[in-house]
Tab-separated table of C-alpha atoms in Angstrom:
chain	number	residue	atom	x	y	z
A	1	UNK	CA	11.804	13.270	9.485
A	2	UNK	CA	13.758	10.366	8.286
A	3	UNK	CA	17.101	10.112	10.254
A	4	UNK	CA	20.302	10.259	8.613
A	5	UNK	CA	23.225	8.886	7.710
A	6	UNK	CA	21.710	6.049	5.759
A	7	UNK	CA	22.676	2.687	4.733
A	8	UNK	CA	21.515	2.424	1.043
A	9	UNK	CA	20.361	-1.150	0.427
A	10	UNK	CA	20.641	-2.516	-3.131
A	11	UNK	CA	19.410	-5.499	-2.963
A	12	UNK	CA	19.889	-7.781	-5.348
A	13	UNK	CA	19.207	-5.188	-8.315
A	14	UNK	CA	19.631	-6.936	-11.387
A	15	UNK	CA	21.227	-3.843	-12.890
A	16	UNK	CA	23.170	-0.528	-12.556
A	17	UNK	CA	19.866	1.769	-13.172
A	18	UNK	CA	17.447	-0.396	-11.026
A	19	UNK	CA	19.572	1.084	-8.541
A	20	UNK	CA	19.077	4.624	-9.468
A	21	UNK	CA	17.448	5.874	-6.036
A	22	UNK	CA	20.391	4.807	-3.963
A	23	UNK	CA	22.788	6.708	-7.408
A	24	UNK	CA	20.727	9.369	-7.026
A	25	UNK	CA	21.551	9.671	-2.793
A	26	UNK	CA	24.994	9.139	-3.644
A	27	UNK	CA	25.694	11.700	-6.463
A	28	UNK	CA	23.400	14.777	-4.574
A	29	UNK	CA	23.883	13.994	-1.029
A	30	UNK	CA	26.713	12.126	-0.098
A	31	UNK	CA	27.675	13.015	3.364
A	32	UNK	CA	23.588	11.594	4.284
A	33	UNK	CA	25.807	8.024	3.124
A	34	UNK	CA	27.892	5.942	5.006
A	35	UNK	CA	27.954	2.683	2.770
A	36	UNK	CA	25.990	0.353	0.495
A	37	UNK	CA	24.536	-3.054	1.336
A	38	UNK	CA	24.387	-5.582	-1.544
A	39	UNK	CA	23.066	-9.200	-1.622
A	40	UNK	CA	24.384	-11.818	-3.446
A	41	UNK	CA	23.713	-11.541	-6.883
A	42	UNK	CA	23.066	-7.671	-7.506
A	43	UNK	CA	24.474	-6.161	-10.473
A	44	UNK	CA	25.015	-2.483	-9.299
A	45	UNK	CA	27.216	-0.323	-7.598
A	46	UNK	CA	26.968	3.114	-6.324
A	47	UNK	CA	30.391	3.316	-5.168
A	48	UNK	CA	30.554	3.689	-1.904
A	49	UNK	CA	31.571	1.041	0.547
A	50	UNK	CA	30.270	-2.533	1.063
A	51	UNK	CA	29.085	-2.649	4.810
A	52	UNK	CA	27.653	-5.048	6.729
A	53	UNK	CA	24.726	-3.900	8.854
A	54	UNK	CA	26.854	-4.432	12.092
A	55	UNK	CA	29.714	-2.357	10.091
A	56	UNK	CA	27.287	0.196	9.468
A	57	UNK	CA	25.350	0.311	12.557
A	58	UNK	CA	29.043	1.067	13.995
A	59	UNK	CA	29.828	3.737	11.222
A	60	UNK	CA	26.433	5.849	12.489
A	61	UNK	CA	23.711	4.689	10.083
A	62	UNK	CA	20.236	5.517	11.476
A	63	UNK	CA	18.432	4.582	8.468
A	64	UNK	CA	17.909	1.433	5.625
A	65	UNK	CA	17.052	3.200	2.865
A	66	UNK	CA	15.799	0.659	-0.082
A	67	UNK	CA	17.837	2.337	-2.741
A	68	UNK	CA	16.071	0.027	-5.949
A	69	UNK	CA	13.376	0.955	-8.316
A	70	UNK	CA	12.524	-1.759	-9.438
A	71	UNK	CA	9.766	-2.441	-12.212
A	72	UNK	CA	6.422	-2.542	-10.231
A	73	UNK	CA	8.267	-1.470	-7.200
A	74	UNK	CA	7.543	-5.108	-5.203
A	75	UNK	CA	9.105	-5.256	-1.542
A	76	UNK	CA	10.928	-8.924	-3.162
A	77	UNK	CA	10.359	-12.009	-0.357
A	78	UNK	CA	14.298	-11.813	-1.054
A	79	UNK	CA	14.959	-8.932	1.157
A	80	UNK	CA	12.447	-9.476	3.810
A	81	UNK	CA	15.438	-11.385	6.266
A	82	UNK	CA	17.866	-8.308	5.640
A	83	UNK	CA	15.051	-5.680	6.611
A	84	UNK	CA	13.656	-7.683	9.459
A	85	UNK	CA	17.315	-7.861	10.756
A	86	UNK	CA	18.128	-4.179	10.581
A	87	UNK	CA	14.825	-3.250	12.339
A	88	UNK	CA	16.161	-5.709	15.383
A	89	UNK	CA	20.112	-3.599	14.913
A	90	UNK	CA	17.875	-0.575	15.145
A	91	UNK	CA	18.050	1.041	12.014
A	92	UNK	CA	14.660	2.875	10.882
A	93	UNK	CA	13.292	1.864	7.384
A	94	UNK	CA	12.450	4.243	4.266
A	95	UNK	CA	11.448	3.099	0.879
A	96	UNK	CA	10.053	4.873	-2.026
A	97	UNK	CA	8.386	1.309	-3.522
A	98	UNK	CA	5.099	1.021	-4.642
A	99	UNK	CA	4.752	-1.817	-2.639
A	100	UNK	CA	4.675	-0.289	1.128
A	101	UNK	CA	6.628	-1.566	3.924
A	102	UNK	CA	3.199	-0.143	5.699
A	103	UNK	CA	1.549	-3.025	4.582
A	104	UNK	CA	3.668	-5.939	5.336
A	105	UNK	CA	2.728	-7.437	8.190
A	106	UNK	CA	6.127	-8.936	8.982
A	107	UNK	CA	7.617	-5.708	9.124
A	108	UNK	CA	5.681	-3.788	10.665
A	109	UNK	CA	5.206	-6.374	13.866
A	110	UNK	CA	9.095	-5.937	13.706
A	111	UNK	CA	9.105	-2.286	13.730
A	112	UNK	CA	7.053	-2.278	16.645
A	113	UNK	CA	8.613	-5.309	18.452
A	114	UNK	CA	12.446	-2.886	18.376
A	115	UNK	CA	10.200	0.661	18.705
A	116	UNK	CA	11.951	1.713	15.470
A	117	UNK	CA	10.308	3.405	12.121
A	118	UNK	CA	8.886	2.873	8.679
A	119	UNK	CA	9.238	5.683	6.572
A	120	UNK	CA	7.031	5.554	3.104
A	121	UNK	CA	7.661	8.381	1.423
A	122	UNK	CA	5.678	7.495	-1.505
A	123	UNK	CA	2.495	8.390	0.656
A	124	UNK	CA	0.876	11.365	-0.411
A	125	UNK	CA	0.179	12.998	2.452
A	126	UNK	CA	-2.156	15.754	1.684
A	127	UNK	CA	-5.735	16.310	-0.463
A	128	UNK	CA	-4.609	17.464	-3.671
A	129	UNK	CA	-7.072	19.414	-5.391
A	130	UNK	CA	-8.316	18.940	-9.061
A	131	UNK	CA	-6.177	20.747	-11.825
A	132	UNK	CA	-7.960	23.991	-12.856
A	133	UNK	CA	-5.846	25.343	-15.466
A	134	UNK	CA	-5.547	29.074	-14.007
A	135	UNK	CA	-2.049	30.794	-14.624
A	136	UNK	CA	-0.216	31.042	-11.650
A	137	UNK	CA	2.649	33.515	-11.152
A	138	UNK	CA	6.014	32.806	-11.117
A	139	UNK	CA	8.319	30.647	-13.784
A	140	UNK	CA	8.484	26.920	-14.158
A	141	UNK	CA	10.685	24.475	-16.458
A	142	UNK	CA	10.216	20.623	-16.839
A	143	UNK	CA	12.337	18.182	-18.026
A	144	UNK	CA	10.244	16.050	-20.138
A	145	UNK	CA	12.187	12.628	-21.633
A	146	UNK	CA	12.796	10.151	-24.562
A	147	UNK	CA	12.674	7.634	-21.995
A	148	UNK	CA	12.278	7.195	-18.169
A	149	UNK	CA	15.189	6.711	-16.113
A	150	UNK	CA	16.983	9.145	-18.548
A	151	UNK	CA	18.346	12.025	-15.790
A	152	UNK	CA	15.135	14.204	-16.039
A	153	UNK	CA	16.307	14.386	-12.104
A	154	UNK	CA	19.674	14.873	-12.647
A	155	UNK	CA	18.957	17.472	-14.881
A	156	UNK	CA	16.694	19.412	-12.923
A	157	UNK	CA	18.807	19.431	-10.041
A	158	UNK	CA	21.988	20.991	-11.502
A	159	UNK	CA	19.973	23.150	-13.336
A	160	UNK	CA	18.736	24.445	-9.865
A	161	UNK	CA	22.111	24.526	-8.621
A	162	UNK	CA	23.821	26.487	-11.645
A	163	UNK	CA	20.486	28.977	-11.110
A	164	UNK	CA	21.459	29.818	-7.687
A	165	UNK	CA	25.167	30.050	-8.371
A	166	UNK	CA	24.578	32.582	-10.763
A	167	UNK	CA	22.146	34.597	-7.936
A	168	UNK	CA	18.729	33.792	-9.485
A	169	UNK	CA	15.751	32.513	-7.780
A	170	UNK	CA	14.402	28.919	-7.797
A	171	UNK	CA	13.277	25.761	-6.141
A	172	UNK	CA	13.738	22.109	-7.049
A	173	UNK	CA	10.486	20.774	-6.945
A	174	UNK	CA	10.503	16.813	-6.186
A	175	UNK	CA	7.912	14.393	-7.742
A	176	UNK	CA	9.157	10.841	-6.923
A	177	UNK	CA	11.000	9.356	-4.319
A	178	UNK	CA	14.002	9.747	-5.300
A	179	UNK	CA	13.617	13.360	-5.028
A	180	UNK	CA	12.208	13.597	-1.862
A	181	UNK	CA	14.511	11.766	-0.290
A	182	UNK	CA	17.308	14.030	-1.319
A	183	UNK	CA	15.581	16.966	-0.855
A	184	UNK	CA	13.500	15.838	2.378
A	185	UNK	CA	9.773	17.020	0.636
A	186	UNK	CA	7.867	16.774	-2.836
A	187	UNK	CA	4.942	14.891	-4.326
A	188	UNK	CA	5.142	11.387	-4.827
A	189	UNK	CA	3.404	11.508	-8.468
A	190	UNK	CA	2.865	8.616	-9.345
A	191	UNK	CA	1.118	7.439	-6.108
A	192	UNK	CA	-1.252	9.826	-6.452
A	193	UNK	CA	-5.118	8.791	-7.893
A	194	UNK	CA	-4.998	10.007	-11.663
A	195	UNK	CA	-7.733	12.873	-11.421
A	196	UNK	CA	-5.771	14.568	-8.683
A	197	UNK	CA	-2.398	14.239	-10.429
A	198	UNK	CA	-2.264	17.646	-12.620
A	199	UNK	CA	-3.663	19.181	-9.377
A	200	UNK	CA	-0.959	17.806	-7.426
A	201	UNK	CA	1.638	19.407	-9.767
A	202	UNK	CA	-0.135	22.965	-9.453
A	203	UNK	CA	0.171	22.397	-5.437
A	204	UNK	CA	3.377	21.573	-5.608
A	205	UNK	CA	4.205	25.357	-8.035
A	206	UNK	CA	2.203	27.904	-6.364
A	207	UNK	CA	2.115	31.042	-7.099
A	208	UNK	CA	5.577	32.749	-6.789
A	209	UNK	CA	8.154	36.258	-7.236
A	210	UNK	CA	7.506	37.178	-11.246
A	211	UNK	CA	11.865	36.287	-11.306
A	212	UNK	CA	11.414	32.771	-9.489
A	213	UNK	CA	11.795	29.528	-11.529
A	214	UNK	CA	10.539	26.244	-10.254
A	215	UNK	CA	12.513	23.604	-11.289
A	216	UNK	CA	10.013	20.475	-11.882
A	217	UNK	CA	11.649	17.131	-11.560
A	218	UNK	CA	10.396	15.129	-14.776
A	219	UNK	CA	8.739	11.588	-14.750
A	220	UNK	CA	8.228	8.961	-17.264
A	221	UNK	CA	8.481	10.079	-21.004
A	222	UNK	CA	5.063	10.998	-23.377
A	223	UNK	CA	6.522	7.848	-25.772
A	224	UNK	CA	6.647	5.260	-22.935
A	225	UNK	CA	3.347	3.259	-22.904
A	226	UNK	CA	3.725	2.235	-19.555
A	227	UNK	CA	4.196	5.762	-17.802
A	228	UNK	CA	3.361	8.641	-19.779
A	229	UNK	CA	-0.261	9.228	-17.973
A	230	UNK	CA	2.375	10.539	-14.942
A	231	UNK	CA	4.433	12.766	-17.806
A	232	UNK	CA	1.250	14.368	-19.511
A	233	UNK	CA	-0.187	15.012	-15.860
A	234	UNK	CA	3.282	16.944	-15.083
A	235	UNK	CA	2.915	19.573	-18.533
A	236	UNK	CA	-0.410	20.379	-17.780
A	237	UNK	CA	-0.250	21.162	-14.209
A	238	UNK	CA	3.159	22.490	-14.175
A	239	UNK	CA	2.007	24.520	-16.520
A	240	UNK	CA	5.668	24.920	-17.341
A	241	UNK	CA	7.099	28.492	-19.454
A	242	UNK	CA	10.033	26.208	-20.658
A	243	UNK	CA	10.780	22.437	-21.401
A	244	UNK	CA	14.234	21.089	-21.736
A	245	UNK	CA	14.342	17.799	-23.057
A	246	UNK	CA	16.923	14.569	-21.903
A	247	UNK	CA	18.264	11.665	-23.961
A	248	UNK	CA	20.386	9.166	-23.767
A	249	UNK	CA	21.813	8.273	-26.901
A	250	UNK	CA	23.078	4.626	-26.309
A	251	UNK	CA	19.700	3.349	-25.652
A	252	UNK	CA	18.398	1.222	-28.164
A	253	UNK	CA	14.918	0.782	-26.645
A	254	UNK	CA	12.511	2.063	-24.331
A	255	UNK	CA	13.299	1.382	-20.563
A	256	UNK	CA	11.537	-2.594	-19.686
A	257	UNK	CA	9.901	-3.270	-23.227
A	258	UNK	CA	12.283	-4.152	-25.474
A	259	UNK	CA	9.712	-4.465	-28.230
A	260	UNK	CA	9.611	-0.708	-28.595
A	261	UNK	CA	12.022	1.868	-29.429
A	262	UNK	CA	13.375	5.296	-28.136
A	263	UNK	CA	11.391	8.236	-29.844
A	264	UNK	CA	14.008	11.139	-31.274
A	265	UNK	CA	14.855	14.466	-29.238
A	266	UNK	CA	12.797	16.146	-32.314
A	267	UNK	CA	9.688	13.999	-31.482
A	268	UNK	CA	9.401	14.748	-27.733
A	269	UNK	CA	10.547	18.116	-28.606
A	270	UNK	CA	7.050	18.724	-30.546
A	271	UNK	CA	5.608	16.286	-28.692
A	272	UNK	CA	6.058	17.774	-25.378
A	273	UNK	CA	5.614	21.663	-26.684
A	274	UNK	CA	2.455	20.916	-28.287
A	275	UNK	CA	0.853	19.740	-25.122
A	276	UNK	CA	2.294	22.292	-22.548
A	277	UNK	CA	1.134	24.864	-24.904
A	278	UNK	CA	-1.962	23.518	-23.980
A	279	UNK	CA	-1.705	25.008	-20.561
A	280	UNK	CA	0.729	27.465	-21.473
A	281	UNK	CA	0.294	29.107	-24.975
A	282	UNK	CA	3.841	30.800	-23.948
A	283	UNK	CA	6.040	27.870	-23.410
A	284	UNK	CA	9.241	27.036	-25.184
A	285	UNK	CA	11.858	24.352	-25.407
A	286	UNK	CA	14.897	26.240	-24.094
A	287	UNK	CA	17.652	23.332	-23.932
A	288	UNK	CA	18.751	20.299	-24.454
A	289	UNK	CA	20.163	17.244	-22.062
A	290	UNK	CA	22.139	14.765	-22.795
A	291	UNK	CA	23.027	11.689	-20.394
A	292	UNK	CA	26.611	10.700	-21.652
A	293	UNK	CA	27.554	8.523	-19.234
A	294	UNK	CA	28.287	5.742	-21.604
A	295	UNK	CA	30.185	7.749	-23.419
A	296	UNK	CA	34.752	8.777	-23.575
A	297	UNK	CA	34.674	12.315	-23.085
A	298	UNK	CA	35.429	12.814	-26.991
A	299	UNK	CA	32.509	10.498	-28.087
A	300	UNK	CA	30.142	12.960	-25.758
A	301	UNK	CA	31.664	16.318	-26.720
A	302	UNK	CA	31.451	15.624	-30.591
A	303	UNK	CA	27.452	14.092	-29.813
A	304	UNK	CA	26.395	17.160	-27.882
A	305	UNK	CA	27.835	19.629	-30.994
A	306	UNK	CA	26.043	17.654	-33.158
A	307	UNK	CA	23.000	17.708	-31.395
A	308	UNK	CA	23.183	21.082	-30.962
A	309	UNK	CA	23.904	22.149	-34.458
A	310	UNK	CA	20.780	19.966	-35.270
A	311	UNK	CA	18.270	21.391	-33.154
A	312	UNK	CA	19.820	24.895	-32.601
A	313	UNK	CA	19.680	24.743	-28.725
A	314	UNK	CA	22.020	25.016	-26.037
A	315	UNK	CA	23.125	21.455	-25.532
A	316	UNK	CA	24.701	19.854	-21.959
A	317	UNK	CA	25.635	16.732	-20.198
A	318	UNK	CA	24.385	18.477	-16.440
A	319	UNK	CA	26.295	16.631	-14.224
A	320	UNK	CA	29.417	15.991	-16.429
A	321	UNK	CA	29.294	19.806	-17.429
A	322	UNK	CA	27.039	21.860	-14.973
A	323	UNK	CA	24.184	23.061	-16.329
A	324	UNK	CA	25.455	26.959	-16.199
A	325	UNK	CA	24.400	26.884	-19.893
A	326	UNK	CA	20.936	25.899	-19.122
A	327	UNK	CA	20.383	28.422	-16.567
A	328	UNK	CA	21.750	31.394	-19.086
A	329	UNK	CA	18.568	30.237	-21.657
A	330	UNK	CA	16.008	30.259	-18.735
A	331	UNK	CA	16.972	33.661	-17.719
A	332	UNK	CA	17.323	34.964	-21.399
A	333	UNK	CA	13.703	34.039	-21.635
C-alpha cells in the first residue's frame, strides 16, 4: 500500500498537462494531498499549496508522489537531488514513469540507506493471459479519444460516480497510473508486453451481475501514431457494449507531434465502433465528451449544443457538468 497524504512533485513540467497525474490526484482525491512541490522553472500548477519538503514533512506527507507524465516518462537527472533528499526526510517514493525508480541505483541505495519505500506502480504485477475473444458477462463502456491526454479518465470517473448516484452498479476500472493511484489498483497498460495487452483488459472486466457496468479508463487515441497499439488493445479486450468518445476542441494538433492533426469526433466515432464491433457485434457509441476547460462557460454551452445537434448524442463536459446524462444513455441501453 502506498501511504498517504502525499506530496505531489511537479518537477519542472514544462507545461500544465505534463502535470496531469498530480491534476488528476488533486481533482479525485484531494484530502490524499497536502501540497505541491515545484522546481524552478515548471510551468504547471495544480493548485494546491507550494511546500517545501520540511513544510510538508511537518503537514503529514508520507509519500513523494512524481505527479509528471512526461513524454517517454524519463526519471530527469534534474530531480534526482529532490528525491534523494525526501528519501533521507523520510518520505516513501511512488511514480507511475516508464523509467523506474527500481532501477536507479542512486535511489534505491537511498531507499535502503533511510529504510523507506519505492513504490512503481507501473509494474504489472500479475501473468496476464492472452486475449481470447469469449463474451464475458456483465456491461462495459470505454472512452476512446481524438487525442491522448484528452479526459478519457476524467470522463470515466464521473461517469462512475453519476452511475452510483443514481443506484446502478459499476466499477472504475484503472489502466494507467494515474488511475491506480487514485483508485489504489488497475492495470498499468501500457507496461504490459503487447501480446498480453488485450488479455490484460479481459482480466481486468471479468465476468460480472447482467446490470453491472465496468467503467474502462481510456488510453491513447486510434489517430495518435505514437500510442494507439495501447487504444486498439483496450476495444478488443474490453470488449466494450458502449463507447463514448472525448475531445477537446481547442487543440490544434495531436498531443507531442505537431506535424499531425486532431482527427474529428465523427472519425473516432466510426473509427472506434468499427473495431469494437469486432469483439462486440453489439456495441454502440452512447455519448459524447467534451473537455471545455479552455473554454467561458457560454463558449462551452453553445459548443456542446452544437455538437450534439451534429451527431445526435447526449453531449457533456463530465467534470464541469456531471456526467448524470451519460449514465441515463448507458442504462437506456
Amino acid at each position: 500500500m502506498i501511504e498517504t497524504p502525499y506530496l505531489l512533485f511537479l518537477g519542472d513540467a514544462p507545461d500544465q498537462l505534463a502535470a496531469k497525474v498530480a491534476q488528476g490526484i488533486k481533482d479525485w482525491r484531494p484530502e490524499n494531498a497536502v501540497g505541491q512541490f515545484r522546481m524552478e522553472g515548471c510551468n504547471a500548477d495544480v493548485g494546491l499549496k507550494d511546500l517545501t519538503l520540511a513544510e510538508a514533512k511537518e503537514a503529514g506527507a508520507k509519500t513523494l508522489v512524481i505527479g509528471v507524465a512526461n513524454r517517454g516518462g524519463v526519471i530527469s537527472q534534474a530531480w534526482k537531488d529532490v528525491l534523494i533528499e525526501a528519501l533521507g526526510m523520510g518520505f516513501d517514493l511512488a511514480s507511475g514513469l516508464h523509467n523506474l525508480l527500481g532501477d536507479e541505483g542512486d535511489l534505491v541505495a537511498a531507499s535502503q540507506v533511510n529504510g523507506q519505500t519505492l513504490h512503481d506502480v507501473r509494474v504489472p504485477n500479475v501473468q496476464y493471459p492472452i486475449a481470447d475473444g469469449k463474451k464475458r458477462t456483465g456491461k462495459r463502456v470505454l472512452a476512446v479519444g481524438t487525442d491522448c491526454s484528452i479526459g478519457k479518465m476524467y470522463t470515466a470517473l464521473a461517469l462512475d460516480e453519476a452511475m452510483r448516484e443514481k443506484g446502478l452498479k459499476s466499477t472504475f476500472r484503472a489502466t494507467g497510473q494515474t488511475g491506480i493511484l487514485i483508485t489504489g489498483s488497475g492495470v498499468p497498460l501500457d507496461a504490459v508486453v503487447a501480446d498480453f495487452m488485450a488479455g490484460a483488459v479481459e482480466y481486468l472486466t471479468p465476468d460480472n451481475d447482467d446490470d453491472h457496468w465496468d467503467i474502462i479508463e481510456g488510453q491513447g487515441s486510434l489517430f495518435h501514431v505514437s500510442y494507439s497499439g495501447v487504444t486498439l488493445a483496450l476495444i478488443h479486450g474490453g470488449q466494450p457494449d458502449a463507447l463514448i468518445v472525448c475531445h477537446e476542441p481547442t487543440r490544434t494538433h495531436l498531443r507531442g507531434i505537431p506535424h499531425h492533426g486532431l482527427p474529428t469526433i465523427g472519425q473516432v466515432r466510426d473509427l472506434a465502433l468499427t473495431l469494437a464491433q469486432v469483439a462486440n457485434a453489439d456495441c454502440k457509441v452512447a455519448g459524447i465528451s467534451i473537455n471545455t476547460q479552455h473554454m467561458s462557460e457560454d463558449e462551452a454551452l453553445a459548443y456542446m449544443a452544437q455538437v450534439e445537434a451534429e451527431y445526435g448524442l447526449p453531449t457533456v463536459d463530465p467534470f464541469r457538468q456531471g456526467a448524470a446524462r451519460l449514465a441515463d444513455a448507458l442504462a437506456a441501453l
